[in-house]
Amino acid sequence: QLQLQESGPGLVKPSETLSLTCTVSGGSINSKSYYGAWVRQPPGKGLEWIGSIYYSGITYFNPSLESRITMSVDKSKNQFSLRLSSVTAADTAVYYCARLGATSGKYFFDSWGQGTLVTVSS
Amino acid sequence: SYELTQLPSVSVSPGQAASITCSGDKLGEKLACWYQKRPGQSPVLVIYQDDKRPSGIPERFSGAKSGNTATLTISGTQAMDEADYYCQAWDSSTVVFGGGTKLTVL
């Protein structure tokens, strides 16, 4: 059974860079059928897609965050990562990694990590 | 940018049917899916490709689409169905979520 697990600091200072890693087990990240993706939910707010990365390294980002996002994939470790720069309190959220279908008609999330709370505060 | 619109809240009595809608420009030409999100838990896919139910999702969950509006219906709503529900679609290589609907089972 596919499992995804987020890891990274739970506290980040304003203006610094948030870094998270998603480790995938029970399946390979080296798949043409799926993207790795990040979704976040600020306290009291809705779900927000951050971005997606294909096994080849091709990325797609939320236009509202694009200038601050870097995503990468490490196939040898079955991991993908997110870096969000110049964070503010508005970036405080539960961050989820998830698997997103990459073929026509399958652009939905079928597996999710448990989520990790990242707080931006000095 | 593409937007999906949901009502903020819906209330239903136990045992009754709950309908949650999601509308968007040209949504009729796209595929919609739905997630259930309980506090402190990860989202769960309950409907994909407009009307398909993943394995393990109770039959009381169903999806439909008419024109540019997708609808999630929960028949015989139970207290455990109280949650936030989000629709999602794919547009120009980006993922779009609706704003979410809080379902209250009174």
JSON list of C-alpha atoms in Angstrom, two decimals:
[
{"chain": "A", "resi": 1, "resn": "GLN", "atom": "CA", "xyz": [0.00, 0.00, 0.00]},
{"chain": "A", "resi": 2, "resn": "LEU", "atom": "CA", "xyz": [1.37, 3.38, -0.98]},
{"chain": "A", "resi": 3, "resn": "GLN", "atom": "CA", "xyz": [2.36, 5.64, 1.88]},
{"chain": "A", "resi": 4, "resn": "LEU", "atom": "CA", "xyz": [3.59, 9.22, 1.84]},
{"chain": "A", "resi": 5, "resn": "GLN", "atom": "CA", "xyz": [5.29, 10.92, 4.80]},
{"chain": "A", "resi": 6, "resn": "GLU", "atom": "CA", "xyz": [6.17, 14.59, 5.12]},
{"chain": "A", "resi": 7, "resn": "SER", "atom": "CA", "xyz": [9.21, 15.69, 7.08]},
{"chain": "A", "resi": 8, "resn": "GLY", "atom": "CA", "xyz": [10.81, 19.02, 7.87]},
{"chain": "A", "resi": 9, "resn": "PRO", "atom": "CA", "xyz": [10.95, 21.81, 10.43]},
{"chain": "A", "resi": 10, "resn": "GLY", "atom": "CA", "xyz": [7.71, 22.76, 12.12]},
{"chain": "A", "resi": 11, "resn": "LEU", "atom": "CA", "xyz": [8.84, 26.33, 12.76]},
{"chain": "A", "resi": 12, "resn": "VAL", "atom": "CA", "xyz": [10.30, 28.73, 10.21]},
{"chain": "A", "resi": 13, "resn": "LYS", "atom": "CA", "xyz": [11.25, 32.36, 10.74]},
{"chain": "A", "resi": 14, "resn": "PRO", "atom": "CA", "xyz": [9.72, 35.09, 8.58]},
{"chain": "A", "resi": 15, "resn": "SER", "atom": "CA", "xyz": [11.67, 35.83, 5.38]},
{"chain": "A", "resi": 16, "resn": "GLU", "atom": "CA", "xyz": [13.41, 32.46, 5.55]},
{"chain": "A", "resi": 17, "resn": "THR", "atom": "CA", "xyz": [12.85, 29.37, 3.38]},
{"chain": "A", "resi": 18, "resn": "LEU", "atom": "CA", "xyz": [10.47, 26.57, 4.25]},
{"chain": "A", "resi": 19, "resn": "SER", "atom": "CA", "xyz": [11.80, 23.14, 3.27]},
{"chain": "A", "resi": 20, "resn": "LEU", "atom": "CA", "xyz": [9.82, 19.91, 3.30]},
{"chain": "A", "resi": 21, "resn": "THR", "atom": "CA", "xyz": [10.48, 16.42, 2.01]},
{"chain": "A", "resi": 22, "resn": "CYS", "atom": "CA", "xyz": [7.98, 13.72, 1.12]},
{"chain": "A", "resi": 23, "resn": "THR", "atom": "CA", "xyz": [9.16, 10.12, 1.37]},
{"chain": "A", "resi": 24, "resn": "VAL", "atom": "CA", "xyz": [7.19, 7.60, -0.64]},
{"chain": "A", "resi": 25, "resn": "SER", "atom": "CA", "xyz": [7.00, 3.96, 0.37]},
{"chain": "A", "resi": 26, "resn": "GLY", "atom": "CA", "xyz": [5.09, 1.02, -1.02]},
{"chain": "A", "resi": 27, "resn": "GLY", "atom": "CA", "xyz": [5.52, 2.30, -4.56]},
{"chain": "A", "resi": 28, "resn": "SER", "atom": "CA", "xyz": [7.99, 3.99, -6.86]},
{"chain": "A", "resi": 29, "resn": "ILE", "atom": "CA", "xyz": [8.15, 7.70, -7.48]},
{"chain": "A", "resi": 30, "resn": "ASN", "atom": "CA", "xyz": [9.67, 6.83, -10.85]},
{"chain": "A", "resi": 31, "resn": "SER", "atom": "CA", "xyz": [6.31, 6.49, -12.54]},
{"chain": "A", "resi": 32, "resn": "LYS", "atom": "CA", "xyz": [4.95, 7.97, -15.74]},
{"chain": "A", "resi": 33, "resn": "SER", "atom": "CA", "xyz": [1.45, 7.76, -14.33]},
{"chain": "A", "resi": 34, "resn": "TYR", "atom": "CA", "xyz": [1.74, 10.10, -11.38]},
{"chain": "A", "resi": 35, "resn": "TYR", "atom": "CA", "xyz": [2.98, 13.40, -10.12]},
{"chain": "A", "resi": 36, "resn": "GLY", "atom": "CA", "xyz": [4.17, 14.12, -6.62]},
{"chain": "A", "resi": 37, "resn": "ALA", "atom": "CA", "xyz": [2.35, 17.16, -5.30]},
{"chain": "A", "resi": 38, "resn": "TRP", "atom": "CA", "xyz": [2.08, 19.54, -2.38]},
{"chain": "A", "resi": 39, "resn": "VAL", "atom": "CA", "xyz": [-1.17, 20.92, -0.99]},
{"chain": "A", "resi": 40, "resn": "ARG", "atom": "CA", "xyz": [-1.58, 23.13, 2.05]},
{"chain": "A", "resi": 41, "resn": "GLN", "atom": "CA", "xyz": [-4.37, 24.24, 4.34]},
{"chain": "A", "resi": 42, "resn": "PRO", "atom": "CA", "xyz": [-3.94, 27.41, 6.41]},
{"chain": "A", "resi": 43, "resn": "PRO", "atom": "CA", "xyz": [-5.77, 27.41, 9.75]},
{"chain": "A", "resi": 44, "resn": "GLY", "atom": "CA", "xyz": [-9.49, 27.92, 9.20]},
{"chain": "A", "resi": 45, "resn": "LYS", "atom": "CA", "xyz": [-9.11, 28.06, 5.43]},
{"chain": "A", "resi": 46, "resn": "GLY", "atom": "CA", "xyz": [-9.50, 25.76, 2.46]},
{"chain": "A", "resi": 47, "resn": "LEU", "atom": "CA", "xyz": [-7.18, 23.49, 0.53]},
{"chain": "A", "resi": 48, "resn": "GLU", "atom": "CA", "xyz": [-4.64, 25.16, -1.73]},
{"chain": "A", "resi": 49, "resn": "TRP", "atom": "CA", "xyz": [-2.59, 23.38, -4.38]},
{"chain": "A", "resi": 50, "resn": "ILE", "atom": "CA", "xyz": [1.06, 24.46, -4.26]},
{"chain": "A", "resi": 51, "resn": "GLY", "atom": "CA", "xyz": [2.64, 22.53, -7.09]},
{"chain": "A", "resi": 52, "resn": "SER", "atom": "CA", "xyz": [3.33, 19.19, -8.75]},
{"chain": "A", "resi": 53, "resn": "ILE", "atom": "CA", "xyz": [6.48, 17.45, -9.97]},
{"chain": "A", "resi": 54, "resn": "TYR", "atom": "CA", "xyz": [6.85, 14.64, -12.48]},
{"chain": "A", "resi": 55, "resn": "TYR", "atom": "CA", "xyz": [9.47, 11.90, -12.08]},
{"chain": "A", "resi": 56, "resn": "SER", "atom": "CA", "xyz": [11.46, 13.57, -14.87]},
{"chain": "A", "resi": 57, "resn": "GLY", "atom": "CA", "xyz": [11.61, 16.80, -12.89]},
{"chain": "A", "resi": 58, "resn": "ILE", "atom": "CA", "xyz": [8.99, 18.71, -14.87]},
{"chain": "A", "resi": 59, "resn": "THR", "atom": "CA", "xyz": [7.08, 21.00, -12.53]},
{"chain": "A", "resi": 60, "resn": "TYR", "atom": "CA", "xyz": [3.81, 22.91, -12.44]},
{"chain": "A", "resi": 61, "resn": "PHE", "atom": "CA", "xyz": [3.16, 25.56, -9.82]},
{"chain": "A", "resi": 62, "resn": "ASN", "atom": "CA", "xyz": [0.27, 27.56, -8.45]},
{"chain": "A", "resi": 63, "resn": "PRO", "atom": "CA", "xyz": [0.62, 30.92, -10.24]},
{"chain": "A", "resi": 64, "resn": "SER", "atom": "CA", "xyz": [0.07, 32.79, -6.97]},
{"chain": "A", "resi": 65, "resn": "LEU", "atom": "CA", "xyz": [3.12, 31.10, -5.39]},
{"chain": "A", "resi": 66, "resn": "GLU", "atom": "CA", "xyz": [5.24, 30.37, -8.44]},
{"chain": "A", "resi": 67, "resn": "SER", "atom": "CA", "xyz": [7.90, 33.01, -7.83]},
{"chain": "A", "resi": 68, "resn": "ARG", "atom": "CA", "xyz": [8.75, 31.51, -4.42]},
{"chain": "A", "resi": 69, "resn": "ILE", "atom": "CA", "xyz": [8.58, 27.76, -5.13]},
{"chain": "A", "resi": 70, "resn": "THR", "atom": "CA", "xyz": [11.24, 25.23, -5.91]},
{"chain": "A", "resi": 71, "resn": "MET", "atom": "CA", "xyz": [10.45, 21.54, -6.19]},
{"chain": "A", "resi": 72, "resn": "SER", "atom": "CA", "xyz": [12.81, 18.63, -6.78]},
{"chain": "A", "resi": 73, "resn": "VAL", "atom": "CA", "xyz": [12.72, 14.85, -6.97]},
{"chain": "A", "resi": 74, "resn": "ASP", "atom": "CA", "xyz": [15.29, 12.32, -5.74]},
{"chain": "A", "resi": 75, "resn": "LYS", "atom": "CA", "xyz": [14.49, 9.03, -7.40]},
{"chain": "A", "resi": 76, "resn": "SER", "atom": "CA", "xyz": [17.27, 7.19, -5.57]},
{"chain": "A", "resi": 77, "resn": "LYS", "atom": "CA", "xyz": [15.62, 7.98, -2.25]},
{"chain": "A", "resi": 78, "resn": "ASN", "atom": "CA", "xyz": [12.03, 7.83, -3.53]},
{"chain": "A", "resi": 79, "resn": "GLN", "atom": "CA", "xyz": [11.50, 11.38, -2.32]},
{"chain": "A", "resi": 80, "resn": "PHE", "atom": "CA", "xyz": [10.33, 14.73, -3.60]},
{"chain": "A", "resi": 81, "resn": "SER", "atom": "CA", "xyz": [10.82, 18.07, -1.94]},
{"chain": "A", "resi": 82, "resn": "LEU", "atom": "CA", "xyz": [9.39, 21.55, -1.63]},
{"chain": "A", "resi": 83, "resn": "ARG", "atom": "CA", "xyz": [11.14, 24.81, -0.91]},
{"chain": "A", "resi": 84, "resn": "LEU", "atom": "CA", "xyz": [9.11, 27.97, -0.36]},
{"chain": "A", "resi": 85, "resn": "SER", "atom": "CA", "xyz": [11.14, 31.12, 0.01]},
{"chain": "A", "resi": 86, "resn": "SER", "atom": "CA", "xyz": [10.52, 34.45, 1.74]},
{"chain": "A", "resi": 87, "resn": "VAL", "atom": "CA", "xyz": [7.83, 33.04, 4.00]},
{"chain": "A", "resi": 88, "resn": "THR", "atom": "CA", "xyz": [5.42, 35.16, 6.00]},
{"chain": "A", "resi": 89, "resn": "ALA", "atom": "CA", "xyz": [2.78, 34.37, 8.59]},
{"chain": "A", "resi": 90, "resn": "ALA", "atom": "CA", "xyz": [0.36, 33.76, 5.70]},
{"chain": "A", "resi": 91, "resn": "ASP", "atom": "CA", "xyz": [2.36, 30.64, 4.85]},
{"chain": "A", "resi": 92, "resn": "THR", "atom": "CA", "xyz": [1.50, 29.06, 8.20]},
{"chain": "A", "resi": 93, "resn": "ALA", "atom": "CA", "xyz": [-0.44, 25.93, 7.27]},
{"chain": "A", "resi": 94, "resn": "VAL", "atom": "CA", "xyz": [-0.67, 22.18, 7.38]},
{"chain": "A", "resi": 95, "resn": "TYR", "atom": "CA", "xyz": [1.33, 20.99, 4.39]},
{"chain": "A", "resi": 96, "resn": "TYR", "atom": "CA", "xyz": [0.38, 17.73, 2.71]},
{"chain": "A", "resi": 97, "resn": "CYS", "atom": "CA", "xyz": [2.24, 15.75, 0.12]},
{"chain": "A", "resi": 98, "resn": "ALA", "atom": "CA", "xyz": [0.08, 13.68, -2.18]},
{"chain": "A", "resi": 99, "resn": "ARG", "atom": "CA", "xyz": [0.06, 11.57, -5.32]},
{"chain": "A", "resi": 100, "resn": "LEU", "atom": "CA", "xyz": [-1.65, 13.15, -8.30]},
{"chain": "A", "resi": 101, "resn": "GLY", "atom": "CA", "xyz": [-2.61, 11.24, -11.42]},
{"chain": "A", "resi": 102, "resn": "ALA", "atom": "CA", "xyz": [-0.72, 12.37, -14.51]},
{"chain": "A", "resi": 103, "resn": "THR", "atom": "CA", "xyz": [-2.79, 10.95, -17.33]},
{"chain": "A", "resi": 104, "resn": "SER", "atom": "CA", "xyz": [-5.89, 12.32, -18.97]},
{"chain": "A", "resi": 105, "resn": "GLY", "atom": "CA", "xyz": [-8.94, 11.85, -16.80]},
{"chain": "A", "resi": 106, "resn": "LYS", "atom": "CA", "xyz": [-6.89, 10.97, -13.74]},
{"chain": "A", "resi": 107, "resn": "TYR", "atom": "CA", "xyz": [-5.92, 14.39, -12.47]},
{"chain": "A", "resi": 108, "resn": "PHE", "atom": "CA", "xyz": [-6.97, 13.74, -8.89]},
{"chain": "A", "resi": 109, "resn": "PHE", "atom": "CA", "xyz": [-5.19, 12.94, -5.62]},
{"chain": "A", "resi": 110, "resn": "ASP", "atom": "CA", "xyz": [-5.55, 9.31, -4.62]},
{"chain": "A", "resi": 111, "resn": "SER", "atom": "CA", "xyz": [-3.04, 9.13, -1.78]},
{"chain": "A", "resi": 112, "resn": "TRP", "atom": "CA", "xyz": [-2.10, 11.68, 0.85]},
{"chain": "A", "resi": 113, "resn": "GLY", "atom": "CA", "xyz": [0.46, 12.05, 3.58]},
{"chain": "A", "resi": 114, "resn": "GLN", "atom": "CA", "xyz": [-0.69, 12.72, 7.12]},
{"chain": "A", "resi": 115, "resn": "GLY", "atom": "CA", "xyz": [0.27, 16.38, 6.86]},
{"chain": "A", "resi": 116, "resn": "THR", "atom": "CA", "xyz": [2.72, 18.48, 8.81]},
{"chain": "A", "resi": 117, "resn": "LEU", "atom": "CA", "xyz": [2.05, 21.81, 10.49]},
{"chain": "A", "resi": 118, "resn": "VAL", "atom": "CA", "xyz": [4.51, 24.53, 9.59]},
{"chain": "A", "resi": 119, "resn": "THR", "atom": "CA", "xyz": [4.32, 27.72, 11.60]},
{"chain": "A", "resi": 120, "resn": "VAL", "atom": "CA", "xyz": [6.01, 30.90, 10.45]},
{"chain": "A", "resi": 121, "resn": "SER", "atom": "CA", "xyz": [7.00, 32.93, 13.46]},
{"chain": "A", "resi": 122, "resn": "SER", "atom": "CA", "xyz": [10.02, 34.66, 14.91]},
{"chain": "B", "resi": 1, "resn": "SER", "atom": "CA", "xyz": [-7.13, 31.98, -13.23]},
{"chain": "B", "resi": 2, "resn": "TYR", "atom": "CA", "xyz": [-9.73, 29.25, -13.12]},
{"chain": "B", "resi": 3, "resn": "GLU", "atom": "CA", "xyz": [-12.14, 29.19, -10.18]},
{"chain": "B", "resi": 4, "resn": "LEU", "atom": "CA", "xyz": [-14.56, 26.70, -8.68]},
{"chain": "B", "resi": 5, "resn": "THR", "atom": "CA", "xyz": [-17.40, 28.01, -6.54]},
{"chain": "B", "resi": 6, "resn": "GLN", "atom": "CA", "xyz": [-18.97, 26.20, -3.61]},
{"chain": "B", "resi": 7, "resn": "LEU", "atom": "CA", "xyz": [-21.46, 27.36, -1.00]},
{"chain": "B", "resi": 8, "resn": "PRO", "atom": "CA", "xyz": [-19.72, 27.79, 2.37]},
{"chain": "B", "resi": 9, "resn": "SER", "atom": "CA", "xyz": [-22.14, 25.63, 4.30]},
{"chain": "B", "resi": 10, "resn": "VAL", "atom": "CA", "xyz": [-24.91, 23.08, 3.99]},
{"chain": "B", "resi": 11, "resn": "SER", "atom": "CA", "xyz": [-27.02, 21.58, 6.77]},
{"chain": "B", "resi": 12, "resn": "VAL", "atom": "CA", "xyz": [-28.86, 18.28, 6.71]},
{"chain": "B", "resi": 13, "resn": "SER", "atom": "CA", "xyz": [-30.81, 16.14, 9.14]},
{"chain": "B", "resi": 14, "resn": "PRO", "atom": "CA", "xyz": [-29.58, 12.63, 9.84]},
{"chain": "B", "resi": 15, "resn": "GLY", "atom": "CA", "xyz": [-30.99, 10.16, 7.35]},
{"chain": "B", "resi": 16, "resn": "GLN", "atom": "CA", "xyz": [-31.77, 12.83, 4.77]},
{"chain": "B", "resi": 17, "resn": "ALA", "atom": "CA", "xyz": [-29.93, 13.50, 1.53]},
{"chain": "B", "resi": 18, "resn": "ALA", "atom": "CA", "xyz": [-27.32, 16.25, 1.34]},
{"chain": "B", "resi": 19, "resn": "SER", "atom": "CA", "xyz": [-26.37, 17.93, -1.92]},
{"chain": "B", "resi": 20, "resn": "ILE", "atom": "CA", "xyz": [-23.19, 19.95, -2.31]},
{"chain": "B", "resi": 21, "resn": "THR", "atom": "CA", "xyz": [-22.61, 21.84, -5.54]},
{"chain": "B", "resi": 22, "resn": "CYS", "atom": "CA", "xyz": [-19.53, 23.08, -7.36]},
{"chain": "B", "resi": 23, "resn": "SER", "atom": "CA", "xyz": [-19.69, 25.40, -10.33]},
{"chain": "B", "resi": 24, "resn": "GLY", "atom": "CA", "xyz": [-17.10, 26.72, -12.72]},
{"chain": "B", "resi": 25, "resn": "ASP", "atom": "CA", "xyz": [-16.71, 28.10, -16.20]},
{"chain": "B", "resi": 26, "resn": "LYS", "atom": "CA", "xyz": [-16.71, 25.23, -18.71]},
{"chain": "B", "resi": 27, "resn": "LEU", "atom": "CA", "xyz": [-16.69, 22.71, -15.87]},
{"chain": "B", "resi": 28, "resn": "GLY", "atom": "CA", "xyz": [-18.88, 20.62, -18.13]},
{"chain": "B", "resi": 29, "resn": "GLU", "atom": "CA", "xyz": [-15.84, 20.09, -20.34]},
{"chain": "B", "resi": 30, "resn": "LYS", "atom": "CA", "xyz": [-13.63, 19.00, -17.44]},
{"chain": "B", "resi": 31, "resn": "LEU", "atom": "CA", "xyz": [-13.70, 16.19, -14.93]},
{"chain": "B", "resi": 32, "resn": "ALA", "atom": "CA", "xyz": [-14.55, 16.95, -11.33]},
{"chain": "B", "resi": 33, "resn": "CYS", "atom": "CA", "xyz": [-13.70, 15.07, -8.17]},
{"chain": "B", "resi": 34, "resn": "TRP", "atom": "CA", "xyz": [-14.57, 15.46, -4.52]},
{"chain": "B", "resi": 35, "resn": "TYR", "atom": "CA", "xyz": [-12.69, 15.14, -1.24]},
{"chain": "B", "resi": 36, "resn": "GLN", "atom": "CA", "xyz": [-13.93, 14.77, 2.31]},
{"chain": "B", "resi": 37, "resn": "LYS", "atom": "CA", "xyz": [-11.82, 16.62, 4.86]},
{"chain": "B", "resi": 38, "resn": "ARG", "atom": "CA", "xyz": [-12.34, 16.07, 8.55]},
{"chain": "B", "resi": 39, "resn": "PRO", "atom": "CA", "xyz": [-10.49, 18.23, 11.12]},
{"chain": "B", "resi": 40, "resn": "GLY", "atom": "CA", "xyz": [-7.06, 16.86, 11.87]},
{"chain": "B", "resi": 41, "resn": "GLN", "atom": "CA", "xyz": [-7.24, 14.27, 9.10]},
{"chain": "B", "resi": 42, "resn": "SER", "atom": "CA", "xyz": [-5.94, 14.12, 5.56]},
{"chain": "B", "resi": 43, "resn": "PRO", "atom": "CA", "xyz": [-8.38, 14.61, 2.69]},
{"chain": "B", "resi": 44, "resn": "VAL", "atom": "CA", "xyz": [-10.08, 11.51, 1.35]},
{"chain": "B", "resi": 45, "resn": "LEU", "atom": "CA", "xyz": [-11.13, 11.11, -2.27]},
{"chain": "B", "resi": 46, "resn": "VAL", "atom": "CA", "xyz": [-14.83, 10.23, -2.34]},
{"chain": "B", "resi": 47, "resn": "ILE", "atom": "CA", "xyz": [-15.72, 10.80, -6.01]},
{"chain": "B", "resi": 48, "resn": "TYR", "atom": "CA", "xyz": [-13.52, 11.01, -9.12]},
{"chain": "B", "resi": 49, "resn": "GLN", "atom": "CA", "xyz": [-14.23, 11.51, -12.83]},
{"chain": "B", "resi": 50, "resn": "ASP", "atom": "CA", "xyz": [-17.53, 13.23, -11.95]},
{"chain": "B", "resi": 51, "resn": "ASP", "atom": "CA", "xyz": [-19.38, 10.15, -10.74]},
{"chain": "B", "resi": 52, "resn": "LYS", "atom": "CA", "xyz": [-17.03, 7.29, -9.88]},
{"chain": "B", "resi": 53, "resn": "ARG", "atom": "CA", "xyz": [-16.60, 6.08, -6.35]},
{"chain": "B", "resi": 54, "resn": "PRO", "atom": "CA", "xyz": [-13.21, 4.74, -5.14]},
{"chain": "B", "resi": 55, "resn": "SER", "atom": "CA", "xyz": [-13.16, 1.37, -3.46]},
{"chain": "B", "resi": 56, "resn": "GLY", "atom": "CA", "xyz": [-13.99, 1.61, 0.21]},
{"chain": "B", "resi": 57, "resn": "ILE", "atom": "CA", "xyz": [-16.22, 4.68, -0.16]},
{"chain": "B", "resi": 58, "resn": "PRO", "atom": "CA", "xyz": [-19.80, 3.97, 0.96]},
{"chain": "B", "resi": 59, "resn": "GLU", "atom": "CA", "xyz": [-22.47, 3.74, -1.71]},
{"chain": "B", "resi": 60, "resn": "ARG", "atom": "CA", "xyz": [-24.35, 6.64, -0.15]},
{"chain": "B", "resi": 61, "resn": "PHE", "atom": "CA", "xyz": [-21.79, 8.96, -1.79]},
{"chain": "B", "resi": 62, "resn": "SER", "atom": "CA", "xyz": [-22.57, 9.77, -5.41]},
{"chain": "B", "resi": 63, "resn": "GLY", "atom": "CA", "xyz": [-21.56, 12.36, -7.95]},
{"chain": "B", "resi": 64, "resn": "ALA", "atom": "CA", "xyz": [-23.17, 13.91, -10.98]},
{"chain": "B", "resi": 65, "resn": "LYS", "atom": "CA", "xyz": [-22.67, 16.82, -13.31]},
{"chain": "B", "resi": 66, "resn": "SER", "atom": "CA", "xyz": [-25.09, 18.93, -15.27]},
{"chain": "B", "resi": 67, "resn": "GLY", "atom": "CA", "xyz": [-23.82, 21.70, -17.46]},
{"chain": "B", "resi": 68, "resn": "ASN", "atom": "CA", "xyz": [-21.15, 23.55, -15.54]},
{"chain": "B", "resi": 69, "resn": "THR", "atom": "CA", "xyz": [-22.24, 22.37, -12.10]},
{"chain": "B", "resi": 70, "resn": "ALA", "atom": "CA", "xyz": [-21.01, 19.24, -10.36]},
{"chain": "B", "resi": 71, "resn": "THR", "atom": "CA", "xyz": [-22.97, 17.85, -7.45]},
{"chain": "B", "resi": 72, "resn": "LEU", "atom": "CA", "xyz": [-21.94, 15.57, -4.62]},
{"chain": "B", "resi": 73, "resn": "THR", "atom": "CA", "xyz": [-24.90, 13.83, -3.02]},
{"chain": "B", "resi": 74, "resn": "ILE", "atom": "CA", "xyz": [-24.81, 11.96, 0.24]},
{"chain": "B", "resi": 75, "resn": "SER", "atom": "CA", "xyz": [-27.89, 9.78, 0.65]},
{"chain": "B", "resi": 76, "resn": "GLY", "atom": "CA", "xyz": [-28.99, 8.79, 4.13]},
{"chain": "B", "resi": 77, "resn": "THR", "atom": "CA", "xyz": [-26.50, 11.20, 5.69]},
{"chain": "B", "resi": 78, "resn": "GLN", "atom": "CA", "xyz": [-24.89, 10.01, 8.88]},
{"chain": "B", "resi": 79, "resn": "ALA", "atom": "CA", "xyz": [-23.31, 11.96, 11.71]},
{"chain": "B", "resi": 80, "resn": "MET", "atom": "CA", "xyz": [-19.92, 10.67, 10.61]},
{"chain": "B", "resi": 81, "resn": "ASP", "atom": "CA", "xyz": [-20.36, 12.47, 7.27]},
{"chain": "B", "resi": 82, "resn": "GLU", "atom": "CA", "xyz": [-20.06, 15.85, 8.97]},
{"chain": "B", "resi": 83, "resn": "ALA", "atom": "CA", "xyz": [-16.95, 17.34, 7.38]},
{"chain": "B", "resi": 84, "resn": "ASP", "atom": "CA", "xyz": [-15.72, 19.83, 4.83]},
{"chain": "B", "resi": 85, "resn": "TYR", "atom": "CA", "xyz": [-16.08, 18.81, 1.21]},
{"chain": "B", "resi": 86, "resn": "TYR", "atom": "CA", "xyz": [-13.93, 20.15, -1.62]},
{"chain": "B", "resi": 87, "resn": "CYS", "atom": "CA", "xyz": [-14.40, 19.82, -5.34]},
{"chain": "B", "resi": 88, "resn": "GLN", "atom": "CA", "xyz": [-11.34, 19.82, -7.58]},
{"chain": "B", "resi": 89, "resn": "ALA", "atom": "CA", "xyz": [-10.67, 20.05, -11.28]},
{"chain": "B", "resi": 90, "resn": "TRP", "atom": "CA", "xyz": [-7.70, 20.30, -13.62]},
{"chain": "B", "resi": 91, "resn": "ASP", "atom": "CA", "xyz": [-7.22, 23.32, -15.83]},
{"chain": "B", "resi": 92, "resn": "SER", "atom": "CA", "xyz": [-4.24, 24.10, -18.03]},
{"chain": "B", "resi": 93, "resn": "SER", "atom": "CA", "xyz": [-1.85, 21.86, -16.08]},
{"chain": "B", "resi": 94, "resn": "THR", "atom": "CA", "xyz": [-2.92, 23.34, -12.77]},
{"chain": "B", "resi": 95, "resn": "VAL", "atom": "CA", "xyz": [-4.99, 21.89, -9.94]},
{"chain": "B", "resi": 96, "resn": "VAL", "atom": "CA", "xyz": [-7.93, 23.97, -8.79]},
{"chain": "B", "resi": 97, "resn": "PHE", "atom": "CA", "xyz": [-9.88, 23.41, -5.58]},
{"chain": "B", "resi": 98, "resn": "GLY", "atom": "CA", "xyz": [-13.23, 24.88, -4.73]},
{"chain": "B", "resi": 99, "resn": "GLY", "atom": "CA", "xyz": [-13.45, 26.91, -1.56]},
{"chain": "B", "resi": 100, "resn": "GLY", "atom": "CA", "xyz": [-15.02, 24.05, 0.35]},
{"chain": "B", "resi": 101, "resn": "THR", "atom": "CA", "xyz": [-18.45, 23.39, 1.84]},
{"chain": "B", "resi": 102, "resn": "LYS", "atom": "CA", "xyz": [-18.94, 22.64, 5.51]},
{"chain": "B", "resi": 103, "resn": "LEU", "atom": "CA", "xyz": [-21.57, 19.94, 5.90]},
{"chain": "B", "resi": 104, "resn": "THR", "atom": "CA", "xyz": [-23.35, 20.04, 9.22]},
{"chain": "B", "resi": 105, "resn": "VAL", "atom": "CA", "xyz": [-25.49, 17.10, 10.26]},
{"chain": "B", "resi": 106, "resn": "LEU", "atom": "CA", "xyz": [-28.05, 18.48, 12.70]}
]
